[in-house]
Coordinates of C-alpha atoms and ligand atoms in Angstrom, one line a residue:
M217 CA 140.5 256.7 -93.1
T218 CA 140.4 254.8 -96.4
I219 CA 143.3 254.0 -98.7
S220 CA 141.6 255.6 -101.4
N221 CA 140.9 258.9 -100.0
Y222 CA 144.3 259.5 -98.1
N223 CA 146.8 262.1 -99.7
F224 CA 149.9 260.0 -99.7
A225 CA 151.9 263.0 -101.1
G226 CA 155.4 263.7 -99.5
K227 CA 154.4 261.1 -96.7
K228 CA 155.8 257.8 -95.8
A229 CA 153.8 254.9 -95.3
I230 CA 154.7 252.0 -93.2
V231 CA 152.8 248.8 -94.7
R232 CA 152.3 245.8 -93.1
V233 CA 152.1 242.9 -95.8
D234 CA 152.2 239.2 -95.8
F235 CA 155.2 238.1 -97.6
N236 CA 155.6 235.0 -96.1
V237 CA 155.9 233.4 -99.4
P238 CA 157.3 229.7 -100.0
L239 CA 160.8 229.2 -100.8
D240 CA 162.7 226.4 -102.2
E241 CA 166.2 225.0 -100.5
N242 CA 167.9 227.9 -102.7
G243 CA 165.8 230.8 -101.1
K244 CA 164.0 231.0 -104.4
I245 CA 160.3 231.9 -104.3
T246 CA 158.1 229.0 -105.5
D247 CA 154.6 231.1 -105.5
D248 CA 154.5 234.9 -105.5
T249 CA 151.0 235.1 -105.0
R250 CA 151.4 236.9 -101.7
I251 CA 153.6 239.5 -103.1
R252 CA 151.1 240.1 -106.2
G253 CA 148.4 240.3 -103.7
A254 CA 150.0 243.4 -102.0
L255 CA 151.0 245.1 -105.1
P256 CA 147.7 247.3 -105.8
T257 CA 148.3 248.8 -102.4
L258 CA 152.0 249.2 -102.7
K259 CA 151.9 250.8 -106.2
H260 CA 149.2 253.1 -105.3
I261 CA 151.2 254.6 -102.5
L262 CA 154.2 255.1 -104.7
D263 CA 151.9 256.4 -107.7
N264 CA 150.6 259.0 -105.3
G265 CA 153.8 260.4 -104.2
G266 CA 154.4 258.4 -101.1
A267 CA 157.6 256.6 -99.8
L268 CA 157.4 253.2 -98.7
I269 CA 158.3 251.2 -95.5
I270 CA 157.4 247.3 -96.2
M271 CA 157.5 245.3 -93.3
S272 CA 156.3 241.4 -93.1
H273 CA 157.1 238.0 -91.1
M274 CA 158.5 235.3 -92.7
G275 CA 158.1 231.4 -91.1
K276 CA 158.3 230.8 -87.6
P277 CA 161.8 231.9 -86.3
K278 CA 160.3 232.2 -82.8
G279 CA 161.8 235.6 -81.8
K280 CA 165.2 234.6 -83.1
V281 CA 167.6 235.7 -86.1
A282 CA 167.6 232.7 -88.6
K283 CA 168.8 233.2 -92.1
K284 CA 166.9 230.8 -93.7
Y285 CA 163.8 233.3 -92.6
S286 CA 165.5 236.3 -93.8
L287 CA 163.4 238.5 -96.1
S288 CA 166.6 239.7 -97.8
Q289 CA 166.1 236.6 -100.1
I290 CA 163.1 238.1 -101.5
V291 CA 164.3 241.9 -101.8
D292 CA 165.1 241.3 -105.7
A293 CA 161.7 239.9 -106.4
V294 CA 159.8 242.6 -104.5
S295 CA 162.1 245.1 -106.6
A296 CA 161.1 243.5 -109.9
A297 CA 157.4 243.3 -109.0
L298 CA 157.3 247.0 -107.9
G299 CA 159.7 248.1 -110.9
V300 CA 161.7 250.3 -108.2
K301 CA 164.9 249.2 -106.2
V302 CA 164.0 248.2 -102.8
A303 CA 166.4 249.2 -100.0
F304 CA 167.0 246.6 -97.2
A305 CA 167.1 247.2 -93.4
D306 CA 168.7 244.4 -91.8
D307 CA 167.4 245.0 -88.5
C308 CA 163.7 246.0 -88.4
A309 CA 164.2 247.6 -85.0
K310 CA 167.0 249.8 -85.8
A311 CA 165.9 251.4 -89.4
K312 CA 165.1 254.8 -88.4
A313 CA 167.9 256.4 -90.1
M314 CA 167.1 254.6 -93.2
A315 CA 163.4 255.5 -93.1
D316 CA 164.2 259.0 -92.4
A317 CA 166.4 259.4 -95.5
L318 CA 163.6 258.0 -97.5
K319 CA 162.4 260.2 -100.4
A320 CA 158.9 260.0 -102.4
G321 CA 158.9 257.0 -104.6
E322 CA 161.8 255.2 -102.6
V323 CA 161.2 251.8 -100.9
L324 CA 162.7 250.5 -97.9
M325 CA 161.7 246.8 -96.7
L326 CA 162.3 245.7 -93.0
E327 CA 164.1 242.4 -92.1
N328 CA 161.5 239.5 -90.6
L329 CA 159.7 241.2 -87.9
R330 CA 159.5 237.7 -86.0
F331 CA 163.1 237.8 -85.3
Y332 CA 162.1 239.8 -82.6
P333 CA 159.7 238.0 -79.8
E334 CA 158.4 241.3 -79.4
E335 CA 156.1 240.8 -82.6
E336 CA 154.3 238.3 -81.4
G337 CA 154.5 239.2 -77.7
K338 CA 155.2 236.2 -76.4
P339 CA 157.8 235.0 -74.3
V340 CA 160.4 232.8 -75.7
D341 CA 162.6 230.1 -73.8
I342 CA 160.1 229.9 -71.1
D343 CA 157.7 227.1 -70.5
K344 CA 154.2 228.1 -70.1
E345 CA 153.8 225.8 -67.2
D346 CA 156.9 227.8 -65.5
P347 CA 155.7 229.7 -62.5
A348 CA 157.6 232.6 -64.1
Y349 CA 155.7 232.8 -67.2
D350 CA 153.1 235.1 -66.4
E351 CA 155.6 238.1 -65.2
A352 CA 157.6 237.3 -68.3
K353 CA 154.3 237.7 -70.5
K354 CA 153.4 241.0 -68.9
A355 CA 157.2 242.1 -69.3
M356 CA 157.0 240.8 -73.2
K357 CA 153.7 243.0 -73.8
A358 CA 155.4 245.9 -72.4
S359 CA 158.0 245.5 -74.6
Q360 CA 155.8 244.6 -77.5
K361 CA 154.5 248.2 -77.1
E362 CA 157.8 249.8 -77.4
F363 CA 158.6 247.7 -80.6
A364 CA 155.5 248.9 -81.8
K365 CA 156.3 252.5 -81.1
V366 CA 159.5 252.0 -82.8
L367 CA 158.2 250.8 -85.9
A368 CA 155.5 253.5 -86.0
S369 CA 158.3 256.1 -85.6
Y370 CA 159.7 255.3 -89.0
A371 CA 156.3 256.6 -90.7
D372 CA 153.4 259.3 -91.2
C373 CA 150.7 256.8 -91.7
Y374 CA 150.0 253.0 -91.4
V375 CA 148.6 250.7 -93.7
N376 CA 147.7 246.8 -92.9
D377 CA 147.3 244.8 -96.0
A378 CA 148.2 241.6 -94.3
F379 CA 144.9 239.8 -94.2
G380 CA 146.7 236.3 -93.7
T381 CA 147.5 237.5 -90.2
A382 CA 144.8 239.8 -89.3
H383 CA 143.7 237.3 -86.8
R384 CA 146.6 238.0 -84.5
K385 CA 147.2 240.7 -82.3
H386 CA 151.1 241.2 -82.9
A387 CA 153.1 244.6 -82.9
S388 CA 152.9 245.1 -86.6
T389 CA 149.4 243.9 -87.2
A390 CA 147.4 245.7 -84.5
V391 CA 149.4 247.4 -81.6
I392 CA 151.0 249.5 -84.3
A393 CA 147.9 251.1 -84.9
D394 CA 147.5 252.8 -81.5
Y395 CA 150.5 254.8 -82.5
F396 CA 148.3 256.7 -85.4
D397 CA 145.3 258.6 -85.4
A398 CA 142.6 257.6 -87.1
D399 CA 143.1 259.9 -90.0
N400 CA 146.4 258.3 -90.7
K401 CA 145.8 254.7 -90.5
M402 CA 143.7 252.7 -93.0
L403 CA 143.4 249.3 -94.5
G404 CA 145.0 248.1 -97.8
F405 CA 143.2 247.1 -100.8
L406 CA 143.5 243.4 -100.3
M407 CA 142.3 243.8 -96.8
E408 CA 139.4 245.8 -98.0
K409 CA 138.6 243.3 -100.6
E410 CA 138.8 240.5 -98.2
C411 CA 136.6 242.0 -95.5
E412 CA 134.0 242.9 -98.4
A413 CA 134.2 239.2 -98.9
V414 CA 133.3 238.3 -95.6
D415 CA 130.5 241.0 -95.4
N416 CA 129.0 239.5 -98.4
I417 CA 128.6 236.3 -96.7
L418 CA 127.5 237.5 -93.3
K419 CA 125.8 240.8 -93.4
N420 CA 124.8 241.6 -97.1
I421 CA 123.6 238.2 -97.8
R422 CA 121.4 237.5 -101.2
R423 CA 119.3 234.4 -101.0
P424 CA 119.2 231.6 -101.1
F425 CA 122.4 231.1 -99.3
T426 CA 124.3 228.0 -99.5
A427 CA 127.5 227.1 -97.8
I428 CA 129.5 224.0 -98.3
M429 CA 131.9 222.8 -95.4
G430 CA 134.1 220.0 -95.9
G431 CA 137.3 218.7 -94.6
S432 CA 138.4 216.2 -92.3
K433 CA 136.8 217.1 -89.2
V434 CA 133.8 218.5 -87.5
S435 CA 135.8 219.9 -84.5
T436 CA 137.8 222.4 -86.5
K437 CA 134.6 223.6 -88.0
I438 CA 132.1 223.6 -85.4
G439 CA 132.4 227.4 -84.8
I440 CA 131.8 228.3 -88.5
I441 CA 129.1 225.9 -88.7
E442 CA 127.3 227.1 -85.5
N443 CA 127.8 230.8 -86.7
L444 CA 126.3 229.9 -90.3
M445 CA 123.4 227.9 -89.1
D446 CA 121.5 231.4 -88.2
K447 CA 122.3 232.8 -91.7
V448 CA 122.2 230.0 -94.3
D449 CA 119.4 228.3 -96.3
N450 CA 121.3 225.3 -97.4
L451 CA 124.2 223.8 -95.4
I452 CA 126.2 221.0 -97.2
L453 CA 128.4 219.0 -94.9
C454 CA 130.8 216.8 -96.7
G455 CA 134.3 215.2 -96.7
G456 CA 135.4 213.2 -93.5
M457 CA 132.8 214.8 -91.4
T458 CA 130.2 212.6 -93.1
Y459 CA 130.9 209.6 -91.3
T460 CA 130.8 211.2 -87.7
F461 CA 127.2 212.2 -88.7
A462 CA 126.6 208.7 -90.4
K463 CA 127.9 206.9 -87.1
A464 CA 125.9 209.3 -84.9
Q465 CA 122.7 208.3 -86.4
G466 CA 123.5 204.3 -86.2
G467 CA 125.2 203.8 -89.3
K468 CA 128.0 201.4 -90.0
I469 CA 131.0 203.5 -91.2
G470 CA 134.0 200.7 -91.7
N471 CA 137.1 202.2 -91.3
S472 CA 136.3 205.8 -92.5
I473 CA 137.3 208.8 -90.5
C474 CA 135.4 209.6 -87.5
E475 CA 135.3 211.7 -84.2
D476 CA 133.9 209.4 -81.6
D477 CA 133.7 212.1 -79.1
K478 CA 131.7 214.5 -81.6
L479 CA 128.7 212.0 -82.1
D480 CA 126.5 214.1 -79.9
L481 CA 127.3 217.1 -81.3
A482 CA 126.7 215.8 -85.0
L483 CA 123.1 214.9 -83.7
D484 CA 122.9 218.4 -82.1
I485 CA 123.8 219.9 -85.5
I486 CA 121.0 217.8 -86.9
R487 CA 118.7 219.2 -84.4
Q488 CA 119.7 222.9 -84.6
A489 CA 119.3 222.8 -88.3
K490 CA 115.7 221.3 -88.1
E491 CA 114.8 223.9 -85.5
K492 CA 116.0 226.8 -87.6
G493 CA 114.6 225.5 -91.0
V494 CA 118.2 225.0 -92.6
N495 CA 118.1 222.4 -95.4
L496 CA 121.0 220.1 -94.1
V497 CA 122.3 218.0 -96.8
L498 CA 124.5 215.1 -96.1
G499 CA 125.8 212.9 -98.6
V500 CA 124.0 209.5 -98.8
D501 CA 126.3 207.6 -100.6
S502 CA 130.5 207.5 -100.9
V503 CA 133.2 206.3 -103.1
C504 CA 135.1 204.0 -100.5
G505 CA 138.6 202.6 -100.8
D506 CA 140.1 199.3 -99.3
A507 CA 143.4 201.4 -98.3
F508 CA 144.1 205.2 -97.8
S509 CA 145.9 205.3 -101.1
N510 CA 145.1 206.7 -104.8
D511 CA 145.2 203.3 -106.0
A512 CA 142.9 201.4 -103.6
H513 CA 140.2 199.4 -105.2
Q514 CA 137.1 201.3 -105.1
Q515 CA 133.3 200.6 -104.7
V516 CA 130.4 202.8 -104.1
C517 CA 128.6 202.2 -100.5
P518 CA 125.7 204.1 -98.8
S519 CA 127.6 206.2 -96.2
D520 CA 125.8 204.6 -93.5
A521 CA 126.5 200.8 -94.6
I522 CA 130.2 200.7 -95.3
P523 CA 131.8 197.3 -95.0
E524 CA 134.7 196.7 -92.6
G525 CA 138.2 197.1 -94.5
W526 CA 136.7 200.0 -96.5
E527 CA 136.8 203.4 -95.8
G528 CA 134.6 206.5 -97.0
M529 CA 137.1 208.6 -99.3
D530 CA 134.8 210.8 -101.6
A531 CA 131.3 211.7 -102.2
G532 CA 129.2 209.1 -104.2
P533 CA 127.3 209.9 -107.3
K534 CA 124.0 210.3 -105.3
S535 CA 125.5 212.6 -103.1
R536 CA 127.2 214.7 -105.8
E537 CA 123.8 214.9 -107.2
M538 CA 122.4 216.2 -104.1
F539 CA 125.1 218.9 -103.3
A540 CA 124.8 220.3 -106.8
K541 CA 121.2 220.7 -106.5
A542 CA 121.7 222.5 -103.3
I543 CA 124.2 224.8 -105.2
E544 CA 121.9 225.5 -108.2
G545 CA 120.1 228.7 -108.0
A546 CA 122.0 229.8 -104.8
K547 CA 122.7 233.6 -104.8
T548 CA 125.4 233.6 -102.2
I549 CA 127.8 230.5 -101.9
L550 CA 130.3 229.9 -99.4
W551 CA 132.8 226.7 -99.8
N552 CA 135.5 225.8 -97.3
G553 CA 136.9 222.3 -97.4
P554 CA 137.0 219.4 -99.9
A555 CA 134.4 216.7 -100.3
G556 CA 137.0 213.8 -100.1
V557 CA 140.4 213.0 -100.4
F558 CA 141.1 215.4 -103.3
E559 CA 144.9 215.1 -103.2
F560 CA 144.5 211.4 -104.6
D561 CA 143.6 211.8 -108.2
N562 CA 141.1 209.1 -108.0
F563 CA 138.9 210.5 -105.2
T564 CA 138.6 214.2 -106.6
G565 CA 135.0 213.6 -108.2
G566 CA 133.1 214.8 -105.2
S567 CA 135.1 218.1 -104.9
R568 CA 135.2 218.5 -108.6
A569 CA 131.1 218.3 -108.6
I570 CA 131.1 220.8 -105.9
A571 CA 133.5 223.3 -107.8
E572 CA 131.8 222.9 -111.3
A573 CA 128.2 223.4 -109.7
I574 CA 129.6 226.8 -107.8
A575 CA 131.0 227.8 -111.2
K576 CA 127.6 227.5 -113.1
A577 CA 125.6 229.3 -110.2
T578 CA 128.3 232.0 -110.2
K579 CA 127.9 232.4 -114.0
E580 CA 124.3 232.8 -113.2
G581 CA 124.6 235.6 -111.0
A582 CA 125.6 234.1 -107.5
Y583 CA 128.5 235.6 -105.4
S584 CA 130.8 232.9 -104.6
L585 CA 133.6 232.9 -101.8
I586 CA 136.2 230.1 -101.7
G587 CA 138.2 230.0 -98.7
G588 CA 140.5 228.1 -96.5
G589 CA 143.5 226.2 -98.1
D590 CA 142.2 223.1 -99.4
S591 CA 138.9 224.4 -101.3
V592 CA 141.4 227.0 -102.8
A593 CA 143.5 224.1 -103.9
C594 CA 140.7 222.3 -105.3
V595 CA 139.6 225.2 -107.7
N596 CA 143.0 225.7 -108.8
K597 CA 143.5 221.9 -109.5
F598 CA 140.3 221.9 -111.5
G599 CA 141.2 225.1 -113.3
L600 CA 138.0 226.8 -112.0
A601 CA 139.7 230.0 -110.1
E602 CA 138.7 232.3 -112.9
Q603 CA 135.1 231.2 -112.7
V604 CA 134.5 232.1 -108.9
S605 CA 133.6 235.4 -107.4
Y606 CA 136.5 235.6 -104.7
I607 CA 139.3 233.4 -103.6
S608 CA 140.4 234.6 -100.0
T609 CA 144.3 234.7 -99.4
G610 CA 143.9 234.1 -95.9
G611 CA 143.1 230.6 -94.2
G612 CA 143.0 231.0 -90.6
A613 CA 142.0 234.8 -90.5
L614 CA 139.0 234.0 -93.0
L615 CA 137.9 231.0 -90.8
E616 CA 137.8 233.2 -87.7
A617 CA 135.9 236.2 -89.5
I618 CA 133.3 233.7 -90.6
E619 CA 132.9 232.2 -87.2
G620 CA 131.9 235.6 -86.2
K621 CA 135.1 236.9 -84.2
V622 CA 136.4 240.4 -84.7
L623 CA 139.8 240.2 -86.3
P624 CA 142.5 242.4 -84.4
G625 CA 144.0 243.7 -87.6
V626 CA 140.7 245.1 -88.7
A627 CA 139.8 246.3 -85.1
A628 CA 142.9 248.1 -84.4
I629 CA 142.0 250.2 -87.6
K630 CA 138.3 250.4 -88.0
G631 CA 137.8 250.4 -84.2
E632 CA 135.3 247.6 -84.3
Ligands
AMP871 P1 140.3 220.5 -93.5 O1 142.0 221.0 -93.4 O2 139.7 220.2 -92.1 O3 139.9 221.3 -94.2 O4 140.4 219.1 -94.0 C1 141.1 218.9 -95.5 C2 141.5 217.5 -95.6 O5 140.5 216.6 -95.5 C3 142.3 217.2 -96.9 O6 143.4 216.9 -96.8 C4 141.6 216.1 -97.2 O7 142.0 214.9 -97.8 C5 140.7 215.7 -95.8 N1 139.3 214.5 -96.1 C6 138.3 214.9 -97.0 N2 137.6 214.0 -97.0 C7 138.0 213.0 -96.4 C8 137.7 211.6 -96.0 N3 136.6 211.1 -96.4 N4 138.4 210.8 -95.3 C9 139.8 211.4 -94.8 N5 140.0 212.8 -95.2 C10 139.2 213.5 -96.0

């Protein structure tokens, strides 16, 4: 079923959203992006005659009630955003009576699902090494099903709009779907958009396709690099990864960040790119600093000849030109991970050059997807968020999807 086709009139919908919003020490929301992200789905259901039961997690309370993670703190903000007074059930597993009493147009929000260990389905208070762990895990999986069944009993249909947790097989993100037939479960609008974004770069690729992977380490990006290797025309690898590649090829990298146990892997990536005809773009020069600090002295050095006492902290001018050239004219663009230590204002140039090249290519008709926390922070920092095609809301979930993994939250509904 799709959310656009479903008739919500007179129905109660239980909707999994990601309201894991950051709060300050007074419990005030500091960034409401996630609430705004779910509004199209929530408003659509209300506008079409449905009643809403909203459920989410917040933080990592590890299966125990913890006041600082209580969703009661955001009830007023959700009421204001929806323009409807939201009732609150302070025990998510004992909300049946409140759910039953809901009428069309009314909204009930459940307390943090992760106050129950059943949500994540992992035993708490028992060490993984403990011989009793496996038994405890089995028992927990059984009670996870019971917990999901209770949540399902509140509603006529289930909507998953929590892309940020779609890579987790939790009670509310996946297991609950077993208690609804295919006609009564669906993705929300945000999930639909995120899935479409992933399809645009993995399936419906318009060429040339340029992927830009940055960030600090090869090890955390290897799954994605390998999956993309069969799909992209140009692959830019930048950021801290640069120096593992430079060292692997015999370069001198001074104090630059490097994963010494990934040198062979770096050579293998270079080999794979050659075999597959992928244009692998590695920066040739770096802006180096004599300390890991915004105020460090700077000099531009070849990325494979960095003096002792200096470290590569950003892409140099020649590298920026190479990156821009590989982005220019692309019709599909994916960017994950900055090209330098962009948190330091004096080392943002490489990331800015990438963001600007992406904005330009997008203006000329490219589809551009920006995902993963830090590259999203970059486009926001440079004021270019409006000039790219799509900014993903899901960090880990997006990265797993791009690695080619099936997301349990999506599979539970679409059966893929
Ligand atoms: P990731 O979480 O792997 O995407 O990495 C993001 C982090 O990589 C950011 O905090 C950047 O500061 C960092 N980073 C990017 N380039 C470098 C570099 N040349 N040296 C050290 N850290 C870097």
